[in-house]
Each structure stands twice: as C-alpha cells, then as structure tokens.
PDB file of C-alpha atoms in Angstrom:
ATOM      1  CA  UNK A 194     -98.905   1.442  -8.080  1.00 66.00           C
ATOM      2  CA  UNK A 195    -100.734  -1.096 -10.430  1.00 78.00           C
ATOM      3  CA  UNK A 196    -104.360  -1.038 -10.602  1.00 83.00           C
ATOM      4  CA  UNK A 197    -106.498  -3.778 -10.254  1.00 88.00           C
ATOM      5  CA  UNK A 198    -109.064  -2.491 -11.625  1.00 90.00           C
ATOM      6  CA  UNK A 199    -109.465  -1.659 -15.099  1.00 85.00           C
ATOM      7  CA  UNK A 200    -109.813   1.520 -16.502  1.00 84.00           C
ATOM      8  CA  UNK A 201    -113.752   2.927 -16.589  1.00 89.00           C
ATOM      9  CA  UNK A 202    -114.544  -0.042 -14.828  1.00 94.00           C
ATOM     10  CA  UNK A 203    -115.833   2.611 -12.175  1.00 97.00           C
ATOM     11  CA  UNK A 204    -117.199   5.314 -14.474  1.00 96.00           C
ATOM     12  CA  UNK A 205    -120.453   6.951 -13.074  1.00 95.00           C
ATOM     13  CA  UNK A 206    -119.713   5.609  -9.923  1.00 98.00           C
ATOM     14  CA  UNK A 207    -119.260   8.077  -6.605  1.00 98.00           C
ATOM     15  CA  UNK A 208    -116.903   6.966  -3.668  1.00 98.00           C
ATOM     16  CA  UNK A 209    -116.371   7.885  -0.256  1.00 98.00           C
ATOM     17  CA  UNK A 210    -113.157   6.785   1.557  1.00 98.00           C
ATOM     18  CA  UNK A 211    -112.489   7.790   5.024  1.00 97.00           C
ATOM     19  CA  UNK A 212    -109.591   8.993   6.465  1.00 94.00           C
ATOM     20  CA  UNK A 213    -107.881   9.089   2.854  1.00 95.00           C
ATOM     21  CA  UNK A 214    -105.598  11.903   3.040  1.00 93.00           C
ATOM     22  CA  UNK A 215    -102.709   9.469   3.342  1.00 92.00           C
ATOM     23  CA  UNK A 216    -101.672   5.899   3.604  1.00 93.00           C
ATOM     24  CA  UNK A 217    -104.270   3.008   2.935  1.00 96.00           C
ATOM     25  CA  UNK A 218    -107.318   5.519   2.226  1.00 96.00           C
ATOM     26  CA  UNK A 219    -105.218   7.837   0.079  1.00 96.00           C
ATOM     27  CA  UNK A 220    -104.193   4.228  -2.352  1.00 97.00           C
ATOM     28  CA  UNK A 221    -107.464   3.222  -1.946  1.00 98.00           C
ATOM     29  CA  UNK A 222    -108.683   6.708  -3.277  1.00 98.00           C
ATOM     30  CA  UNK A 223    -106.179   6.625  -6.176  1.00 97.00           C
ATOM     31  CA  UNK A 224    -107.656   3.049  -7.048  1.00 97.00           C
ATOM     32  CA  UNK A 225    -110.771   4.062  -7.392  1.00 98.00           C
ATOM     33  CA  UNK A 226    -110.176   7.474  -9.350  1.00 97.00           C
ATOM     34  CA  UNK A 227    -108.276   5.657 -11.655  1.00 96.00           C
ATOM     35  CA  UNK A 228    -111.082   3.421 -12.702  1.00 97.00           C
ATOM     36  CA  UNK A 229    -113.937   6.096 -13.236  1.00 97.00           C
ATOM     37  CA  UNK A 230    -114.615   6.930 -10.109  1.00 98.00           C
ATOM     38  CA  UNK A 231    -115.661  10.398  -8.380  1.00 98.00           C
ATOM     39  CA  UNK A 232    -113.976   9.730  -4.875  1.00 98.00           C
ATOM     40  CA  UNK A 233    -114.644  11.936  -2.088  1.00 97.00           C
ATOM     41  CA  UNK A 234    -110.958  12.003   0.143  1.00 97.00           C
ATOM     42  CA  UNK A 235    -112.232  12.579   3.849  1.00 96.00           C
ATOM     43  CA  UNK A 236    -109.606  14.013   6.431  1.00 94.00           C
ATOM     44  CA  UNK A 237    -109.567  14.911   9.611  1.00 91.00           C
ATOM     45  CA  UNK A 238    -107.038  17.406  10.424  1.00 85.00           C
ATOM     46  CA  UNK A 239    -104.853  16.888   7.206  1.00 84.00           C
ATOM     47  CA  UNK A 240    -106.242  18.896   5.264  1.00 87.00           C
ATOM     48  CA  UNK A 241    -103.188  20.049   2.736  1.00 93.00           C
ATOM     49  CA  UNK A 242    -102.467  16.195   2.049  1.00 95.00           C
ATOM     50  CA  UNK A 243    -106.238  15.576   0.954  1.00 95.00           C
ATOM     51  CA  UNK A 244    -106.226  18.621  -0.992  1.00 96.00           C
ATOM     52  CA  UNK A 245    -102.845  17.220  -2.758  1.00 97.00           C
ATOM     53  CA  UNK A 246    -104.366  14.408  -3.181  1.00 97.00           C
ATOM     54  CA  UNK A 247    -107.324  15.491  -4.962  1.00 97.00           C
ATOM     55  CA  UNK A 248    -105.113  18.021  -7.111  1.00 97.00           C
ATOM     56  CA  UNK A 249    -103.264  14.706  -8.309  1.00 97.00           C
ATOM     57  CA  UNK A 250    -106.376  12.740  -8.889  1.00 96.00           C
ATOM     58  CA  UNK A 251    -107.875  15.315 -11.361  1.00 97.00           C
ATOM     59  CA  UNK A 252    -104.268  16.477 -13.254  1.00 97.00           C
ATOM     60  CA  UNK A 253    -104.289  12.031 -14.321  1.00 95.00           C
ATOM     61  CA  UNK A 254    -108.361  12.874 -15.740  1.00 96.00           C
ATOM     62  CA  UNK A 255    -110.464  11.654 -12.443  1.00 96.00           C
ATOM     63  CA  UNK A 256    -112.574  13.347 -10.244  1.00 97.00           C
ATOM     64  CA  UNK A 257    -112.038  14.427  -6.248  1.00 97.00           C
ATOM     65  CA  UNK A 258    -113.292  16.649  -3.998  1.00 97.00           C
ATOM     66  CA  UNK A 259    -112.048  16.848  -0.023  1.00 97.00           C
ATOM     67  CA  UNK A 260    -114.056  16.816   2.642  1.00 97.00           C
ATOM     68  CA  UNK A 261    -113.329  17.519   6.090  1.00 96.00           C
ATOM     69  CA  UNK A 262    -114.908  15.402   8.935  1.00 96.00           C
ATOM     70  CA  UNK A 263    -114.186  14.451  12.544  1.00 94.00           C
ATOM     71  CA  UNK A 264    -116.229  10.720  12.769  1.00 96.00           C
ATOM     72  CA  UNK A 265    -116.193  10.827  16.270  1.00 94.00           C
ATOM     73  CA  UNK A 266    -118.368  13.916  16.123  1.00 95.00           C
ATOM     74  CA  UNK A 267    -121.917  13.026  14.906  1.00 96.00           C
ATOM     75  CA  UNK A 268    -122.901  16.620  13.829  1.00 97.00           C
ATOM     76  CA  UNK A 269    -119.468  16.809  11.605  1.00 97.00           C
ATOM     77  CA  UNK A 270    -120.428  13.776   9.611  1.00 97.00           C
ATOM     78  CA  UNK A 271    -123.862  14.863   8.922  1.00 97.00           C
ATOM     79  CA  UNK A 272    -122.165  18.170   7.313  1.00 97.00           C
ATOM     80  CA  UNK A 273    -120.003  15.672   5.260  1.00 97.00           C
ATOM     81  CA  UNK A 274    -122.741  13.735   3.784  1.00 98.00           C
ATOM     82  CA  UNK A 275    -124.731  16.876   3.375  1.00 97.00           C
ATOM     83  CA  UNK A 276    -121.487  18.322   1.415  1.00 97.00           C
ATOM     84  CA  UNK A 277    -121.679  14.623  -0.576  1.00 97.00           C
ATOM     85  CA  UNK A 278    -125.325  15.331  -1.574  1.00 97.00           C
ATOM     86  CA  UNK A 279    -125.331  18.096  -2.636  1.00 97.00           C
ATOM     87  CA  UNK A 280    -122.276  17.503  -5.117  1.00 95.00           C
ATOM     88  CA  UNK A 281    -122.875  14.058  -6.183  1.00 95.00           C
ATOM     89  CA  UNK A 282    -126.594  13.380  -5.246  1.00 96.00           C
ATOM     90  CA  UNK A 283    -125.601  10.173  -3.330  1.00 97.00           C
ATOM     91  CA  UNK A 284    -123.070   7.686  -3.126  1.00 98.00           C
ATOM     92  CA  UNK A 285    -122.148   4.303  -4.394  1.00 98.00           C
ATOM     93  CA  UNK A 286    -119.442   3.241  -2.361  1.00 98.00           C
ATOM     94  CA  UNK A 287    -118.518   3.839   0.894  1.00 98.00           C
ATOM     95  CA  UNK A 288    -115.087   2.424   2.472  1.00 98.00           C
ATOM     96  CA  UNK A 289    -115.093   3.102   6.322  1.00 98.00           C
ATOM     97  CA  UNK A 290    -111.356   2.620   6.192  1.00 96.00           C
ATOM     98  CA  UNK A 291    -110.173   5.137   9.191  1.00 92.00           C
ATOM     99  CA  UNK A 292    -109.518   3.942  12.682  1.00 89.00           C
ATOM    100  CA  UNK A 293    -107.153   4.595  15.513  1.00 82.00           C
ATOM    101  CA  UNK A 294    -106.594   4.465  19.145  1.00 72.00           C
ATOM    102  CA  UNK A 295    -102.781   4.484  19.662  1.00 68.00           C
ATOM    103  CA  UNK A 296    -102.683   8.266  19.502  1.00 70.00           C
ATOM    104  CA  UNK A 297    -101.465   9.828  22.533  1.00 65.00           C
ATOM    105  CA  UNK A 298    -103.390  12.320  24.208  1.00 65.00           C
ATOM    106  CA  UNK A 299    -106.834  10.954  23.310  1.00 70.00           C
ATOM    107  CA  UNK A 300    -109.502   9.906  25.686  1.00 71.00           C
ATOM    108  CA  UNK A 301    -109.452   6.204  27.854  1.00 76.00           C
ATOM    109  CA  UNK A 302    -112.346   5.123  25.344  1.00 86.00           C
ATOM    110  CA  UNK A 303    -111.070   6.823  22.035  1.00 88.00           C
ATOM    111  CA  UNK A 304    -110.288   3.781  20.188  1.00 91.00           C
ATOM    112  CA  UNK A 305    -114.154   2.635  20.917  1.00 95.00           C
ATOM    113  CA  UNK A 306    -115.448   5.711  20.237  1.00 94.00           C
ATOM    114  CA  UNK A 307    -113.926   6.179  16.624  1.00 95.00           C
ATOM    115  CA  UNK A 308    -113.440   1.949  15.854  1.00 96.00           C
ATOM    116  CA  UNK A 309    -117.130   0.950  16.880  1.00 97.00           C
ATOM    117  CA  UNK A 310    -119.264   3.962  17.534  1.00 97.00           C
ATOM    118  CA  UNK A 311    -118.267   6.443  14.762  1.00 97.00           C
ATOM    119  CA  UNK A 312    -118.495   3.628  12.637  1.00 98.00           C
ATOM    120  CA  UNK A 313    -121.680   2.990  13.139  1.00 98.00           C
ATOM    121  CA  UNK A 314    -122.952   6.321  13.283  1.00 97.00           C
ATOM    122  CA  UNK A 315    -120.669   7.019   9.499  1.00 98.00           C
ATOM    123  CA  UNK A 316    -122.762   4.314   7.882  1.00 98.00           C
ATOM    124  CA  UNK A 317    -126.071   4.926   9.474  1.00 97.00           C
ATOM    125  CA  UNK A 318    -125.952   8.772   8.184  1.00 98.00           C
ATOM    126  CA  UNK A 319    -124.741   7.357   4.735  1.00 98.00           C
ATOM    127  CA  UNK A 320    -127.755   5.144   4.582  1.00 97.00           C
ATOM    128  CA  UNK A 321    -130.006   7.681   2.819  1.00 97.00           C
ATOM    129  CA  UNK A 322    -127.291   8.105  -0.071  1.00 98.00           C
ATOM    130  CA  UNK A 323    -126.609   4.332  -0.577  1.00 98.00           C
ATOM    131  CA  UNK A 324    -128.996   3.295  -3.023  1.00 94.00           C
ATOM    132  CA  UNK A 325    -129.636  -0.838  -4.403  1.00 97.00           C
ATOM    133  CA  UNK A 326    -126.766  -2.242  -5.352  1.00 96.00           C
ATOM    134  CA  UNK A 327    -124.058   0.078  -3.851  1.00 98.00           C
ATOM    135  CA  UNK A 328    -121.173  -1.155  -1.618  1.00 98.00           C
ATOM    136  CA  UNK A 329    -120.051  -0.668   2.162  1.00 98.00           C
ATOM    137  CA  UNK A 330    -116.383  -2.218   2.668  1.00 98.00           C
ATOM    138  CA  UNK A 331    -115.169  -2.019   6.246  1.00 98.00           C
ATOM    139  CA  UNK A 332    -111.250  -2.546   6.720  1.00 98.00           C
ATOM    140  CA  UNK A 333    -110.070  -3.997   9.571  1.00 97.00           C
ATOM    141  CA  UNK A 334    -106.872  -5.920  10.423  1.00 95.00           C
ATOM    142  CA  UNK A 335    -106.517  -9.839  11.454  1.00 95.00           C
ATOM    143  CA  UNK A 336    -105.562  -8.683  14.885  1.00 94.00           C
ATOM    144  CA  UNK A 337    -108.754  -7.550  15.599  1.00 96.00           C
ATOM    145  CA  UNK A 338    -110.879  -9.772  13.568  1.00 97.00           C
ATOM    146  CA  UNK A 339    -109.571 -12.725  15.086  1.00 97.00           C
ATOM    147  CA  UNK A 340    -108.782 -10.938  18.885  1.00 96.00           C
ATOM    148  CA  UNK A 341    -111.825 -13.240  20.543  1.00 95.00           C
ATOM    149  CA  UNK A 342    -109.963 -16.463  19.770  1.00 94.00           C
ATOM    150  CA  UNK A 343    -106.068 -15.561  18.901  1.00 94.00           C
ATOM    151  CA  UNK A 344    -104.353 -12.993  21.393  1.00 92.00           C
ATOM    152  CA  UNK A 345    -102.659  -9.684  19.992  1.00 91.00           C
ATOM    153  CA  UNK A 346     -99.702  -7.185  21.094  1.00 88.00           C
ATOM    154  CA  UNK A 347    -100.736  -5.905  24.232  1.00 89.00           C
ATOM    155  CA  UNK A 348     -99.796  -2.448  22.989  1.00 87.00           C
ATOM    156  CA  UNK A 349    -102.233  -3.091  19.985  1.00 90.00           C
ATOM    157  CA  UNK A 350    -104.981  -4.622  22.225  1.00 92.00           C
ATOM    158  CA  UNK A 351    -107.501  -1.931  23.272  1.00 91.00           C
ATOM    159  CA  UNK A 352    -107.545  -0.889  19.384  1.00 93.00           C
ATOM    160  CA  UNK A 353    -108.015  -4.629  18.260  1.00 95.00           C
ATOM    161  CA  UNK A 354    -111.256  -4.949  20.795  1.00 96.00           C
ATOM    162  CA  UNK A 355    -112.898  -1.662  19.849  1.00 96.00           C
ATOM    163  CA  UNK A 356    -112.473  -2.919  15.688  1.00 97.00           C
ATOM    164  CA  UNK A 357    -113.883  -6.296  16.650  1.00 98.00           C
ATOM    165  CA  UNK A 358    -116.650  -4.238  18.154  1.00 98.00           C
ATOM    166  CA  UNK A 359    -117.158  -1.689  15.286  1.00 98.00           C
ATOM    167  CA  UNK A 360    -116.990  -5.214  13.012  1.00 98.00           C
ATOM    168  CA  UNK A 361    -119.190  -6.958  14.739  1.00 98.00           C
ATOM    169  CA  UNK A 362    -121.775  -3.479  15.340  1.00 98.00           C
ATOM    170  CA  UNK A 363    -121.859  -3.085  11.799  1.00 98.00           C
ATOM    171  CA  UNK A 364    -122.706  -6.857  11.110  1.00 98.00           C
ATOM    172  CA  UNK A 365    -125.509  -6.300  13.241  1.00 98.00           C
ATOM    173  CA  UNK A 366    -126.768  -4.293  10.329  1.00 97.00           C
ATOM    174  CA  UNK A 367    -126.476  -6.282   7.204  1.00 97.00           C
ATOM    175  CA  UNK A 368    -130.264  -7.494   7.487  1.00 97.00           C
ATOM    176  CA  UNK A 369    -131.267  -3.726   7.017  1.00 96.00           C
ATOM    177  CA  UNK A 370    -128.795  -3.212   4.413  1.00 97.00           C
ATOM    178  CA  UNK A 371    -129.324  -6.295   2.846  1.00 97.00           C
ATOM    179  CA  UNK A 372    -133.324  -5.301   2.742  1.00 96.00           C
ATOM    180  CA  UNK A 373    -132.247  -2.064   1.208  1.00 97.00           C
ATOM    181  CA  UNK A 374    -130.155  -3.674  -1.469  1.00 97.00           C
ATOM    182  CA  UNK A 375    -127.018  -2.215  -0.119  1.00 98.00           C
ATOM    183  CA  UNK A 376    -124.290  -4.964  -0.234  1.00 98.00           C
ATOM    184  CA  UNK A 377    -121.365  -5.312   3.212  1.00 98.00           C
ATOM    185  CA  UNK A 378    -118.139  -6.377   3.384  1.00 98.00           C
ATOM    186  CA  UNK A 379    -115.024  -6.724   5.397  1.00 98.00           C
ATOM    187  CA  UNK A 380    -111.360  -6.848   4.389  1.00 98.00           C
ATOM    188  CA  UNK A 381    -109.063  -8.468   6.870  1.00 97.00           C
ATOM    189  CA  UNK A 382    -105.437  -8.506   6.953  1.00 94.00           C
ATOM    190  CA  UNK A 383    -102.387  -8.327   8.945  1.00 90.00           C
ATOM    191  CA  UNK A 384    -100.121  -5.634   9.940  1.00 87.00           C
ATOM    192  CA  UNK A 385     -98.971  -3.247   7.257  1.00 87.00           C
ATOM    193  CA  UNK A 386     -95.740  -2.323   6.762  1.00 84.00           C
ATOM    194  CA  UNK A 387     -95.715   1.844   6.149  1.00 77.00           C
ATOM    195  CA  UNK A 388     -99.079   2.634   8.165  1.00 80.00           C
ATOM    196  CA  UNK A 389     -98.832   5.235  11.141  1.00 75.00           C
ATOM    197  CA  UNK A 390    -100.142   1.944  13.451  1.00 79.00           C
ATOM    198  CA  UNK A 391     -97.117  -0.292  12.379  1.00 76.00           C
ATOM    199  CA  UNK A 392     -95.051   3.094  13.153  1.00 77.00           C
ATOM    200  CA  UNK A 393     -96.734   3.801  16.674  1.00 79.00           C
ATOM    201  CA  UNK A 394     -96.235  -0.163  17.475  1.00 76.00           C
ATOM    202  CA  UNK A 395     -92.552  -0.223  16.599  1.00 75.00           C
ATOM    203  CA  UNK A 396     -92.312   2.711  19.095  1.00 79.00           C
ATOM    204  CA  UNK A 397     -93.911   1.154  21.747  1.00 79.00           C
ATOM    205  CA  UNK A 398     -92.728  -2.313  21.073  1.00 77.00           C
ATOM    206  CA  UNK A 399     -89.538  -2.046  18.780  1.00 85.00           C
ATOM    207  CA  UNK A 400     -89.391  -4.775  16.806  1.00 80.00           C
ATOM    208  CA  UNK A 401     -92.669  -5.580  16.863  1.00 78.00           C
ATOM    209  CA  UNK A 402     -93.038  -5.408  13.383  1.00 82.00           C
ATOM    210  CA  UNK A 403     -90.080  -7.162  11.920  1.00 82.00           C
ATOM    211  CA  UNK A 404     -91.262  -9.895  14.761  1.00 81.00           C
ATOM    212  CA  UNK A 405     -94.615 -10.186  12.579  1.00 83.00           C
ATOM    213  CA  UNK A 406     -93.023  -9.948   9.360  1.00 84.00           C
ATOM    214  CA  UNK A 407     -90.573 -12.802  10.388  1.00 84.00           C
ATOM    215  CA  UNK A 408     -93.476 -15.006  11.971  1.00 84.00           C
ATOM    216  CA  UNK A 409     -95.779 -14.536   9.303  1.00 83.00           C
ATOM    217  CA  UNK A 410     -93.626 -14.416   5.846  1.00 85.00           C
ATOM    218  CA  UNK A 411     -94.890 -11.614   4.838  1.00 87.00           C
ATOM    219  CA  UNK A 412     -96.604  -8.265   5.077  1.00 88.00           C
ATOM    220  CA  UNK A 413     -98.478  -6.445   2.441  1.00 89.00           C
ATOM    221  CA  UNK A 414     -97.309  -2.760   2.080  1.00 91.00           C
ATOM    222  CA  UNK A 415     -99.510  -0.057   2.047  1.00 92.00           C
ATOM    223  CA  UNK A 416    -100.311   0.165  -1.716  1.00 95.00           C
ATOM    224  CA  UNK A 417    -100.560  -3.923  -2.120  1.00 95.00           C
ATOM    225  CA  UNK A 418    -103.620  -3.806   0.576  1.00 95.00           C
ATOM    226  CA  UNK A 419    -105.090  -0.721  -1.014  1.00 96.00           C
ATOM    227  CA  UNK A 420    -105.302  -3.274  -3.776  1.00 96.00           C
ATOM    228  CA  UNK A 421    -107.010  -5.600  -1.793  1.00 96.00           C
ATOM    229  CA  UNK A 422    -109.398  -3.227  -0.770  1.00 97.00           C
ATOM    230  CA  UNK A 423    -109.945  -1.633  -3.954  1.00 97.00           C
ATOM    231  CA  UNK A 424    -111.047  -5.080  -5.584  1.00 97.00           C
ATOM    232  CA  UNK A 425    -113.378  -5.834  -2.820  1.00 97.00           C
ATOM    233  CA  UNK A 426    -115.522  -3.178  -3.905  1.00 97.00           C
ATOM    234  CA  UNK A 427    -116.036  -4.954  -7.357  1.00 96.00           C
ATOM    235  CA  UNK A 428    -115.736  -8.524  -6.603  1.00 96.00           C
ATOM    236  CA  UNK A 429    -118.468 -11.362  -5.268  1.00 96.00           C
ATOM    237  CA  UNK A 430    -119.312 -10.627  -2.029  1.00 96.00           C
ATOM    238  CA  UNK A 431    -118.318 -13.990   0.321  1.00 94.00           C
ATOM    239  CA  UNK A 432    -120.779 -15.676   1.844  1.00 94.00           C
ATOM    240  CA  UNK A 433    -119.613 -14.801   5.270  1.00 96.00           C
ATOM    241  CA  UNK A 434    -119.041 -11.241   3.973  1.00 97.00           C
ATOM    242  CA  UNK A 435    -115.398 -11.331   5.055  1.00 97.00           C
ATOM    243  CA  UNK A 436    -112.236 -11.155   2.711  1.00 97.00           C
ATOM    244  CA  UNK A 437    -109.194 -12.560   4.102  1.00 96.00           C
ATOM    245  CA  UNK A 438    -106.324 -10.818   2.595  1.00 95.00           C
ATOM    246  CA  UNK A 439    -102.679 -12.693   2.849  1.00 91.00           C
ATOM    247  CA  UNK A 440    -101.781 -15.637   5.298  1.00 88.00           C
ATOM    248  CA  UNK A 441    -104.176 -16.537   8.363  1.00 92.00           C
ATOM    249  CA  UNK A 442    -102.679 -19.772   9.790  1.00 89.00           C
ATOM    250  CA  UNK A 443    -101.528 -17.877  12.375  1.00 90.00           C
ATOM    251  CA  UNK A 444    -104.716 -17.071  13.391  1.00 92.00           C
ATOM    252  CA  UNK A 445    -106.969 -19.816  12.912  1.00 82.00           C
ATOM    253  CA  UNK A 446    -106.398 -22.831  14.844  1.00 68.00           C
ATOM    254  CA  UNK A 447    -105.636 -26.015  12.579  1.00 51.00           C
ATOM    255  CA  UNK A 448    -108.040 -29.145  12.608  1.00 48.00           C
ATOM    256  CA  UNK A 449    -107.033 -31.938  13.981  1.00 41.00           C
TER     257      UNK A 449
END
C-alpha cells in the first residue's frame, strides 16, 4: 500500500471510518493512521478483524480503537459516538464509507434503510463532535451516483437507488453543515475489484465484473480507491462537492 498522504500530515487529527473492519474502510483506516491520525475502525459484526486491525495500526506507531455499531439501529450509534467522546472529545473526520443491500436474508427495504436512512441518522448524531473545519466524506459508487440518468445491473439496482438517496439526503444538509463550518464531500467511482459487492454481483451475474472491467478499461482495486478516499479528506473540496474517481464516459452522456 503507498500512502498518499504524507507522514504527520494527520497528527492531532481524530477519524471515524465506518464499516472498516475490512476492505475499503479497513485501507482507508490504514491511510489515515499512517499519517497521524487517531482512527476509530467501526464494525458491525466483525469484530476480530477490527480488533486486528487496530492491533496492526498501533504495532507501525498510530493510534486505533474499535468500536462496535449497527447504523441501522439509531440507539447503537448514539453508544458509538458516546464511546468517541468520551475517548477523543470529538471528531475531525468522519467517512460514512459502509453500505450494503445485496445481503441475503435482510429486509425488502434494507438497502434504504442502511444506504439513505442510517446515513443520515450517522452524520446527524456526529454533528455535535464535528467542530469548524472538520470533514464528512461520503463514498458511493458511479452506479449509483449516476443511476437517475445511466441504467445499472439489475442485480445492483435496488442498492444503487437507496445510495443515490442517502447521497442526495445528505446533500440536503450541506447548508447546515456548511453554517457550522463542517466541510462535505462525495467520492464516486466504479466497481471495485476485491469488495464483498463485486463478489455478491459475480454470483448473481457471473461475469459481471470482468464485463465492467472490459467496458470500462479499468477498475481500481480496493487499496487504489482507499487512496482516493483517503486524499479527499485533505484536498480542495469541488465546487459541486463531488470527486470523480477513474473514467466516467460511460456514464455521462457526450455533447454533441
């Protein structure tokens, strides 16, 4: 993994990454650390990876602490930011990086519930530890930011409505972040090769990915978007508040 961030570029700063026991979160996490950092790694149910990850973290010099936390369940998040207060104070940065909806066994409106309302809900409660000049980074994919003009996998569908939702619910609050001092962005990109949603769609649809990766060139791995994502939380914020990571021509229609 190379870090785009410098080292101490961070320092004194306190991070929250959800659902960063593995995969994207768990890279971002590592990104973060790395430069100074504290970085909280959230989890749901995996708790032995986010403890792994935080043993890791602190045997290279940074700090971690785990936190467990169900987003879809209000009174669990309140009990992580309480746990985030009263370690750290407050927070800095907050990357609402975990989302879902392919899962089997979950309820019809899962993927809403935990892609638009539990996002929602995650920043709201973090409000009161996000102080001027900290950092909200949402992470979504090109699927979904773009599913209200370019059509997806049907398989990946429901999941890329709810995200366009929870993107578009939390754009609804930038004028009462912005008022606070508290700075929004989101990270777009397209399907990543290694993530348990390129996994589920290959079993649903196989191929599906190599079909993408043919069609589009390329796909970022796992660790080259945690890249991304880290250096959105330090760079210019765009004027539309939205980082495009790789290729889009696929999904923006071309002027005539």
């Amino acid at each position: 993994m190379s870090n785009p961030l410098a080292a101490g570029s961070l320092a004194g700063k306190r991070a929250l990454i959800t659902g960063s026991s593995r995969g994207i979160g768990a890279d971002t996490a590592q990104y973060l650390a790395a430069a100074g950092a504290s970085v909280v790694i959230n989890f749901r149910n995996k708790e032995a990876r986010a403890v792994k990850l935080a043993d890791s973290i602190r045997e290279a010099g940074g700090t971690a602490i785990t936190v467990g936390a169900d987003l879809t369940d209000p009174a669990s998040v309140a009990g992580m930011f309480d746990t985030v207060r009263s370690e750290w104070g407050g927070l800095d940065i907050l990357v609402l990086n975990a989302s879902g909806g392919m899962e089997s066994g979950m309820a019809e409106d899962y993927a809403m519930q935990l892609n638009r309302d539990a996002q929602v809900n995650t920043l709201t409660a973090a409000l009161p530890l996000l102080d001027a000049g900290s950092r909200v980074v949402f992470v979504t994919s090109h699927q979904a930011h773009f599913i209200n003009t370019t059509p997806t996998m049907p398989e990946y569908e429901a999941v890329a409505i709810s995200k366009r939702a929870g993107e578009d619910a939390l754009r609804a609050l930038i004028p009462a972040l912005t008022e606070k001092g508290v700075e929004f962005v989101v990270v777009s990109g397209d399907m990543i090769e290694g993530t348990i949603t390129a996994t589920l769609l290959n079993r649903l649809n196989p191929g599906a990915i190599d079909a993408r990766k043919e069609a589009a060139g390329k796909l970022y791995n796992v660790s080259e978007f945690a890249a991304e994502i880290a250096q959105a939380v330090v760079d210019p914020i765009p004027a539309d508040h939205t980082r495009l990571v790789g290729d889009v021509s696929d999904f923006v229609p071309v002027a005539e």
